[in-house]
mmCIF file of C-alpha atoms and ligand atoms in Angstrom:
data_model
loop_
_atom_site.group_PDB
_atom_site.id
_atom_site.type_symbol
_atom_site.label_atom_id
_atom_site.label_comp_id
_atom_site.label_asym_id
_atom_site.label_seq_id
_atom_site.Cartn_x
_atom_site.Cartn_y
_atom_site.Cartn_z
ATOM 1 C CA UNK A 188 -2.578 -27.105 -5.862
ATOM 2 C CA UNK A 189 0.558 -25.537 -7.453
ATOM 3 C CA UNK A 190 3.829 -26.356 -6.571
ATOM 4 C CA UNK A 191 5.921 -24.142 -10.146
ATOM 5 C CA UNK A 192 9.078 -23.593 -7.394
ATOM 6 C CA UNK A 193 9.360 -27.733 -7.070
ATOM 7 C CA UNK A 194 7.852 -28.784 -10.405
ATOM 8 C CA UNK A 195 10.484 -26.678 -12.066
ATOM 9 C CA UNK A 196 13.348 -27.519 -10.324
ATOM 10 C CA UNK A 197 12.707 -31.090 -12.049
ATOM 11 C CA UNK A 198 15.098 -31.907 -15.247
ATOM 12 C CA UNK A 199 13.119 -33.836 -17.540
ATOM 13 C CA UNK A 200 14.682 -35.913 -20.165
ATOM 14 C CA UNK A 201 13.335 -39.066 -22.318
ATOM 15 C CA UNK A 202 15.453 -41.043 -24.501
ATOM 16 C CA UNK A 203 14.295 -42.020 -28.172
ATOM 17 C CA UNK A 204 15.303 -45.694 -28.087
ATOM 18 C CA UNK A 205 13.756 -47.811 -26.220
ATOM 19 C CA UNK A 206 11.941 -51.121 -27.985
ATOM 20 C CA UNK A 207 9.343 -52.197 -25.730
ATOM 21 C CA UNK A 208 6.100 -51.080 -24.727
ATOM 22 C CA UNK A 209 6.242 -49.235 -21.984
ATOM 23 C CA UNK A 210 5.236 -45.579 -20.008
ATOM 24 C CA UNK A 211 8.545 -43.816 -18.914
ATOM 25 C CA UNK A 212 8.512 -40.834 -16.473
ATOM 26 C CA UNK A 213 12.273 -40.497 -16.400
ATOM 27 C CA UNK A 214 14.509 -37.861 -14.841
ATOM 28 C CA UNK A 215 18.113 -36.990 -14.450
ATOM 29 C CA UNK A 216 18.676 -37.996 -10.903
ATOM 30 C CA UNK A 217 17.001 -38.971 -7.899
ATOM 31 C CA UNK A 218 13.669 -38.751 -7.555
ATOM 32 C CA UNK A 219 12.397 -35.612 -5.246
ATOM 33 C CA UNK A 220 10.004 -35.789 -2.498
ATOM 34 C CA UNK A 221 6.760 -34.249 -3.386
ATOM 35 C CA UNK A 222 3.755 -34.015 -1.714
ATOM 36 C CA UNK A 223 1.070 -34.661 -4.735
ATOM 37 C CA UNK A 224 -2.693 -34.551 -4.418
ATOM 38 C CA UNK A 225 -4.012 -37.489 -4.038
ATOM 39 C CA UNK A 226 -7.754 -38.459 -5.730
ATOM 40 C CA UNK A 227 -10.230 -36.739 -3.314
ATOM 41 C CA UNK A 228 -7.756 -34.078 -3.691
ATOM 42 C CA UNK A 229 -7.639 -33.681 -7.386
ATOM 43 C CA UNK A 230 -11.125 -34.361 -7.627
ATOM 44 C CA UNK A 231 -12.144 -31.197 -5.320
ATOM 45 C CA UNK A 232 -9.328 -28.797 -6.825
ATOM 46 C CA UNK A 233 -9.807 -29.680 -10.346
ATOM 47 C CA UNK A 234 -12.781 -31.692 -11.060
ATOM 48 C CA UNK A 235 -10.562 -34.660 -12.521
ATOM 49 C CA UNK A 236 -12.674 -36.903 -13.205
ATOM 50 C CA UNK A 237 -12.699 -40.561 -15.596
ATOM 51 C CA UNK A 238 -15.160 -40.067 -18.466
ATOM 52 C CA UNK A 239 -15.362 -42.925 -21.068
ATOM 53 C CA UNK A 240 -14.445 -42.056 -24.767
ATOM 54 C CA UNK A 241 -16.441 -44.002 -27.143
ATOM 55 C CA UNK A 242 -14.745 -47.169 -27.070
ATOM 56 C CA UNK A 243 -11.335 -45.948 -29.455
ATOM 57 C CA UNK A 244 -9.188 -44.978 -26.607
ATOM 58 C CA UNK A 245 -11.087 -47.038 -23.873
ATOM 59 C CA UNK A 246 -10.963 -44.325 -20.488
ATOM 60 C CA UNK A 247 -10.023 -40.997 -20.254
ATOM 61 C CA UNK A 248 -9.323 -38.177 -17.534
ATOM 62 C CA UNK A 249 -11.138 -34.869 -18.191
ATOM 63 C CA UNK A 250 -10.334 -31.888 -16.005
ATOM 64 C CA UNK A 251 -13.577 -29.735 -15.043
ATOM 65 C CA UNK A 252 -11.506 -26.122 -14.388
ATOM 66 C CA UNK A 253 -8.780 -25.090 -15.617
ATOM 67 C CA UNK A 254 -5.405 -26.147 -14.407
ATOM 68 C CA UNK A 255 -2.216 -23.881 -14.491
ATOM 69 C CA UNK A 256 0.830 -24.825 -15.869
ATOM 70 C CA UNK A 257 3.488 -26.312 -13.454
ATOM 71 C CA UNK A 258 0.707 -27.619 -11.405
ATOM 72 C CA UNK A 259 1.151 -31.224 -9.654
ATOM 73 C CA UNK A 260 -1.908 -32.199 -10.722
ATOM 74 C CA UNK A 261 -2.540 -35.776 -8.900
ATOM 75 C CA UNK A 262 -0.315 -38.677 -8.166
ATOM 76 C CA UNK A 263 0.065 -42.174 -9.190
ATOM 77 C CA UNK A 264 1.034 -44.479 -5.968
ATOM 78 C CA UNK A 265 2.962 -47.934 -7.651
ATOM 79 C CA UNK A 266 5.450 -49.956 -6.350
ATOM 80 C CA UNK A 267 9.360 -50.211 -7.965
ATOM 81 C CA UNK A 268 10.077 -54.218 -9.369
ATOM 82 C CA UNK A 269 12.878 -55.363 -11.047
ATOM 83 C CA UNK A 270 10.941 -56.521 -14.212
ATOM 84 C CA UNK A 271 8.539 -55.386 -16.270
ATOM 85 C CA UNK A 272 5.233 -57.461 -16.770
ATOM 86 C CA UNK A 273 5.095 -57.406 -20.700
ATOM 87 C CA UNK A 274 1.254 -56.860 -20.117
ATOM 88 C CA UNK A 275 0.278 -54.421 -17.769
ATOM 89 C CA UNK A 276 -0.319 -51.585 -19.860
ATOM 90 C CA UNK A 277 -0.134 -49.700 -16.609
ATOM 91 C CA UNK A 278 3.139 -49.417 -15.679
ATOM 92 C CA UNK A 279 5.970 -46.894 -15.985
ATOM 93 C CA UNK A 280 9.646 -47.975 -16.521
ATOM 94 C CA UNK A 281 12.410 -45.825 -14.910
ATOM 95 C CA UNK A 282 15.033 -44.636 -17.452
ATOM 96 C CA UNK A 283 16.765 -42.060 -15.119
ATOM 97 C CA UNK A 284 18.065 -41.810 -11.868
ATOM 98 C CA UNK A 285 19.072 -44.330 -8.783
ATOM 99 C CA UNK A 286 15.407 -46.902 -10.193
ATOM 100 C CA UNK A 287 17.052 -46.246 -13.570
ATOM 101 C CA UNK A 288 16.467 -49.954 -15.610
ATOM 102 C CA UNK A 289 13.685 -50.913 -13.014
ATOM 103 C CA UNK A 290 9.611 -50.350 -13.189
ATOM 104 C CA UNK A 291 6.877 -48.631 -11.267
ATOM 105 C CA UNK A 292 4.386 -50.935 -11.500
ATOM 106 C CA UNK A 293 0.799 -49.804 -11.762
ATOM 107 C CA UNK A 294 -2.907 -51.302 -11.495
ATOM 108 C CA UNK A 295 -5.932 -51.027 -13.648
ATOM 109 C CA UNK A 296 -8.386 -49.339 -11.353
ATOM 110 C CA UNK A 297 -6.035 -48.411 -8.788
ATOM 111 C CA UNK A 298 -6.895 -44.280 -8.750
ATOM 112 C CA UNK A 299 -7.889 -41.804 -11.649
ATOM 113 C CA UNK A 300 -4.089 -41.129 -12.784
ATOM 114 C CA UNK A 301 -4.263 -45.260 -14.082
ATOM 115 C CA UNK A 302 -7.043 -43.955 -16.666
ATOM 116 C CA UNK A 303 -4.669 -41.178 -18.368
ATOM 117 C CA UNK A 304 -4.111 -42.204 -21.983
ATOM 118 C CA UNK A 305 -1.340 -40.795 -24.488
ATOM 119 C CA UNK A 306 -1.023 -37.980 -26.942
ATOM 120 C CA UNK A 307 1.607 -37.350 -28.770
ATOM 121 C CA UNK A 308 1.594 -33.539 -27.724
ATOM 122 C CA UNK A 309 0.757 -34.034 -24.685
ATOM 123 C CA UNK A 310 -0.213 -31.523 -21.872
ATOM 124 C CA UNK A 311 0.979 -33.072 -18.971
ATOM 125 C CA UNK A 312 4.358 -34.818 -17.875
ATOM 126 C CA UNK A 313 5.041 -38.023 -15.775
ATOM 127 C CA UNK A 314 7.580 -37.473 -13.291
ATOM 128 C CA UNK A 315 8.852 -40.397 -10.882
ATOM 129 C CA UNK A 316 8.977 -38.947 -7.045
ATOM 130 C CA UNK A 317 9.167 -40.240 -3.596
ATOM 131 C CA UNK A 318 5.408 -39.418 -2.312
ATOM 132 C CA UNK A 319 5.064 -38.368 1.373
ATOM 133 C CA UNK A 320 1.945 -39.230 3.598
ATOM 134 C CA UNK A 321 1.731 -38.666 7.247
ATOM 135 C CA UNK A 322 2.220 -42.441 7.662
ATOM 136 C CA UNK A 323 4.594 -44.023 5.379
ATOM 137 C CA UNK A 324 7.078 -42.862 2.594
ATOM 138 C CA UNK A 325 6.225 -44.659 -0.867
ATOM 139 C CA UNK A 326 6.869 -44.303 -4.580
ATOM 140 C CA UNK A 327 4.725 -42.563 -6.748
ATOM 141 C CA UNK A 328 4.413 -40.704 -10.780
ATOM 142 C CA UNK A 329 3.509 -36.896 -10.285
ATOM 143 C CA UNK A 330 1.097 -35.857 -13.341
ATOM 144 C CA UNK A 331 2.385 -32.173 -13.642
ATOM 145 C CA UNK A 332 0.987 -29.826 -15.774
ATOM 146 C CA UNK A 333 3.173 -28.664 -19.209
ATOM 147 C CA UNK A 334 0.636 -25.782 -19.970
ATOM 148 C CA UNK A 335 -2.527 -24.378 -18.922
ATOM 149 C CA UNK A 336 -5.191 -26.841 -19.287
ATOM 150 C CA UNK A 337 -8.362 -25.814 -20.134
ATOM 151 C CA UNK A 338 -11.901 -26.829 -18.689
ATOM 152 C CA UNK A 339 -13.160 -29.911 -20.303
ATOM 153 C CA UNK A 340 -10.089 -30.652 -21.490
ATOM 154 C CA UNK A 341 -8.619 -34.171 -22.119
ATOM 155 C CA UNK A 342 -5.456 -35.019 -19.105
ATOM 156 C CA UNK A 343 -2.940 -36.922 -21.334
ATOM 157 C CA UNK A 344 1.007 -37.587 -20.971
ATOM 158 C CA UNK A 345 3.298 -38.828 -23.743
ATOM 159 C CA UNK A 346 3.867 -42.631 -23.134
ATOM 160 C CA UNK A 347 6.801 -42.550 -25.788
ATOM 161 C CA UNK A 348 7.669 -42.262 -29.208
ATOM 162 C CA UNK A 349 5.984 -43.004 -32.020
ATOM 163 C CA UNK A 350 7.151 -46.444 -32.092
ATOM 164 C CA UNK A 351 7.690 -47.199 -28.741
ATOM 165 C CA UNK A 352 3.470 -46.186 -28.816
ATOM 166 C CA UNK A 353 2.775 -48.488 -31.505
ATOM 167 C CA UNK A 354 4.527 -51.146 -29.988
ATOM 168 C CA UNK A 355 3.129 -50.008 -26.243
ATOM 169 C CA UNK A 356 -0.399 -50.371 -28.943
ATOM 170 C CA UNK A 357 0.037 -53.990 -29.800
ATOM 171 C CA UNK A 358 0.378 -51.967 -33.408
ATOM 172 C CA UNK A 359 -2.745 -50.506 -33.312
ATOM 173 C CA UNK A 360 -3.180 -46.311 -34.071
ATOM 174 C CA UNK A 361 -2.410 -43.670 -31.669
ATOM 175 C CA UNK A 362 -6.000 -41.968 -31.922
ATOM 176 C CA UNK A 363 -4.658 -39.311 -29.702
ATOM 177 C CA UNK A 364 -5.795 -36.144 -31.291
ATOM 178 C CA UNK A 365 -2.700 -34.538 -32.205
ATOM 179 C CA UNK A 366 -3.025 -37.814 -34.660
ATOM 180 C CA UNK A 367 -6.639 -36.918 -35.457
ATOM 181 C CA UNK A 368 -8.315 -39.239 -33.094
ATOM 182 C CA UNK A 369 -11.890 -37.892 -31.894
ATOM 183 C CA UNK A 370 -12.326 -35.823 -29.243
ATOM 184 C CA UNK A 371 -14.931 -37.155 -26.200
ATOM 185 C CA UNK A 372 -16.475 -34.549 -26.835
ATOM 186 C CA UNK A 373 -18.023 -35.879 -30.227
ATOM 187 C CA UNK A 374 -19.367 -38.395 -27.897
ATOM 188 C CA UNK A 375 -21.333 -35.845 -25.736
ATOM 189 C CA UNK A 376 -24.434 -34.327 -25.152
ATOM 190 C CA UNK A 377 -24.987 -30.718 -24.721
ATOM 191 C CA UNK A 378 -28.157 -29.724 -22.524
ATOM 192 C CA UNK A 379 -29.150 -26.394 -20.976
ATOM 193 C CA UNK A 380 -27.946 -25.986 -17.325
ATOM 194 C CA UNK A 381 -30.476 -26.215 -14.589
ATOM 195 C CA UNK A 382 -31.465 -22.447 -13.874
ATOM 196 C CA UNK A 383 -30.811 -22.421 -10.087
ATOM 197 C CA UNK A 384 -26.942 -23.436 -11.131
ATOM 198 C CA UNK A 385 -24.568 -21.176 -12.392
ATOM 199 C CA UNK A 386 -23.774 -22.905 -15.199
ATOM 200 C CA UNK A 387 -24.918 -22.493 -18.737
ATOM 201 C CA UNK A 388 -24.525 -25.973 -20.484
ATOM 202 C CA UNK A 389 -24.037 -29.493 -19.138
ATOM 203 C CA UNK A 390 -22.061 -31.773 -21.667
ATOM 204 C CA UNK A 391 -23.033 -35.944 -20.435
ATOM 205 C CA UNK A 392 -20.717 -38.658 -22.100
ATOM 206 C CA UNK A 393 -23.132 -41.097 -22.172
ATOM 207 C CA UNK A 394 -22.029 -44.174 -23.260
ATOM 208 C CA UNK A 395 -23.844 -47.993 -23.644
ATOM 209 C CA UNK A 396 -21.052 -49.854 -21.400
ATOM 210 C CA UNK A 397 -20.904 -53.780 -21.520
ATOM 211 C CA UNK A 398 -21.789 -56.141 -18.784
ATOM 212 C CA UNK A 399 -18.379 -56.938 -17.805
ATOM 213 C CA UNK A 400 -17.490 -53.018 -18.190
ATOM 214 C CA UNK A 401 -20.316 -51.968 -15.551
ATOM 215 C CA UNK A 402 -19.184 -54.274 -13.137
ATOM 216 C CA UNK A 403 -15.339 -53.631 -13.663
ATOM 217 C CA UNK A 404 -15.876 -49.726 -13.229
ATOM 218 C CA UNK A 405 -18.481 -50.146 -10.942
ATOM 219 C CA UNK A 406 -20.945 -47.649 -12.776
ATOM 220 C CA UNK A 407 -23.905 -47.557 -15.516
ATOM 221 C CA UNK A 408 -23.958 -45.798 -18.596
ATOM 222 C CA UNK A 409 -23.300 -42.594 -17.975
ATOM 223 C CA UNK A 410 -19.715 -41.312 -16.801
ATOM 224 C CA UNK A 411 -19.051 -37.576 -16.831
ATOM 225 C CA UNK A 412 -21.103 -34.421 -16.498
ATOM 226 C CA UNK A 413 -19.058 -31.347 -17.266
ATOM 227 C CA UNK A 414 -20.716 -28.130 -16.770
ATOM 228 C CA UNK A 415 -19.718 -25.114 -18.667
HETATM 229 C C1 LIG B 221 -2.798 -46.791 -18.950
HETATM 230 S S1 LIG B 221 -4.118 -47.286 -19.968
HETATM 231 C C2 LIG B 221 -4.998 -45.757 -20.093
HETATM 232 C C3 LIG B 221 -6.454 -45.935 -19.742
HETATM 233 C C4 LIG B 221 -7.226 -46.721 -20.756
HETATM 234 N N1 LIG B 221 -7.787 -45.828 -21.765
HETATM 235 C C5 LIG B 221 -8.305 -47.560 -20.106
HETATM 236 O O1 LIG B 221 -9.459 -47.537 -20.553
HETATM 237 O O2 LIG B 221 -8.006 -48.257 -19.131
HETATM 238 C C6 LIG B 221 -3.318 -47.474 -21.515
HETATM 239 C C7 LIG B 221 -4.223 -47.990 -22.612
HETATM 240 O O3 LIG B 221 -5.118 -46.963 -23.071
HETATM 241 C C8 LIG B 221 -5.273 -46.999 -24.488
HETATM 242 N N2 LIG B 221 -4.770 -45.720 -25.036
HETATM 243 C C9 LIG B 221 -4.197 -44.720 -24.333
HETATM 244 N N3 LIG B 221 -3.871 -43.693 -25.134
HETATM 245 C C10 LIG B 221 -4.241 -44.040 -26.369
HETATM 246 C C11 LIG B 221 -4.119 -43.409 -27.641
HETATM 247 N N4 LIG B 221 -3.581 -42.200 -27.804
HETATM 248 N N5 LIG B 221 -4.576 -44.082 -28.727
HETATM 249 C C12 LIG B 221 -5.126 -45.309 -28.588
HETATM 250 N N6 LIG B 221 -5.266 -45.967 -27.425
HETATM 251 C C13 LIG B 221 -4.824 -45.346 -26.317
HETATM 252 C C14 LIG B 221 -4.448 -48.176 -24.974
HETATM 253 O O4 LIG B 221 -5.322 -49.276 -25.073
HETATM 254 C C15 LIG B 221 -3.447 -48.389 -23.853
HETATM 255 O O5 LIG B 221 -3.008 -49.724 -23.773
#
């Protein structure tokens, strides 16, 4: 789905001084209802899928086609609090608008958007919007496209700045790969295509999970096939 008309109508801004760890979609006034695709949606459209990385950056979101830029690529459903929890590393705080100060809190697990990780030049943008369903009104993040995204490309959004990453890190690197972190794609294999598909290569990120990891992801070893 592409929405440029709404997407671009959005005025994104992000301060530079903020001191705790924390994802900020942030926006110059009130957030805008848009309708965003949901999972299944994203899934069938783009082929968004959670791969695992190697263990560095933990999961990842890969896109399968290419995306256009402006597109509202899928949407992350949270609810606004008052406080951030210092340790849910899947969050978003508000720094513009009528939430400004306040947090969209998010789940591990809860929907592909909760696997996207940072990169410093990153090729997507969070936006906070009021999400519309047929049955209830709720809040939401919109993962919008900043440029065409290629197939088998990473999905990644800036969490902060520098600091505000390390910090959002516990200290650790940013192995985004703007900062020379590996790309999952070191971690794949390439095999021939099946002949009756159209395809001419299959890459598999296969990946020796732990106990506790297969049953919190509910999978074995192996988490993405992208065909080329
Ligand atoms: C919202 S989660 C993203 C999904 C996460 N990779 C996972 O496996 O659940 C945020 C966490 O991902 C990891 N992460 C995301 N981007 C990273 C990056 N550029 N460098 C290192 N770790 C990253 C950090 O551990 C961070 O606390």
């Amino acid at each position: 789905m592409t929405d440029s008309s709404e997407s671009n109508e959005l005025s994104l801004q992000r301060e530079e001084n903020n001191n705790s760890r924390r994802i900020r979609p942030s926006r110059k006034d009130t957030a805008p209802t848009l309708k965003c695709p949901t999972d299944e949606e994203a899934k069938h459209n783009y082929g968004v899928e959670v791969t695992k990385t190697g263990g560095d950056k933990g999961l990842n979101v890969i896109a399968n086609q290419t995306i256009k830029k402006d597109t509202i690529i899928i949407e992350y459903q949270g609810i606004i609090v008052d406080k951030l929890d210092p340790n849910n590393k899947y969050s978003f705080q508000i720094d513009e608008g009528v939430h400004k100060g306040k947090v969209l809190e998010g789940k591990m697990n809860e929907g592909i958007a909760a696997s996207i990780n940072h990169c410093c030049e990153a090729n997507c943008e969070a936006v906070l919007v009021k999400g519309t369903s047929e049955s209830k009104d709720y809040d939401a993040v919109a993962i919008i496209a900043k440029r065409d995204i290629k197939a088998k490309e990473e999905v990644t959004i800036k969490y902060g700045n520098k600091d505000e990453v390390q910090a959002f890190f516990d200290g650790g690197d940013c192995l985004c790969e703007a900062c020379g972190g590996k790309n999952w794609r070191e971690n794949a294999v390439k095999v021939s295509a099946p002949a009756e598909t159209n395809h001419s290569s299959l890459y598999i990120v296969e990946v020796e999970m732990t106990n506790e990891e297969k049953e919190k992801y509910a999978c074995n070893n192996v988490r993405g096939f992208i065909w080329e």
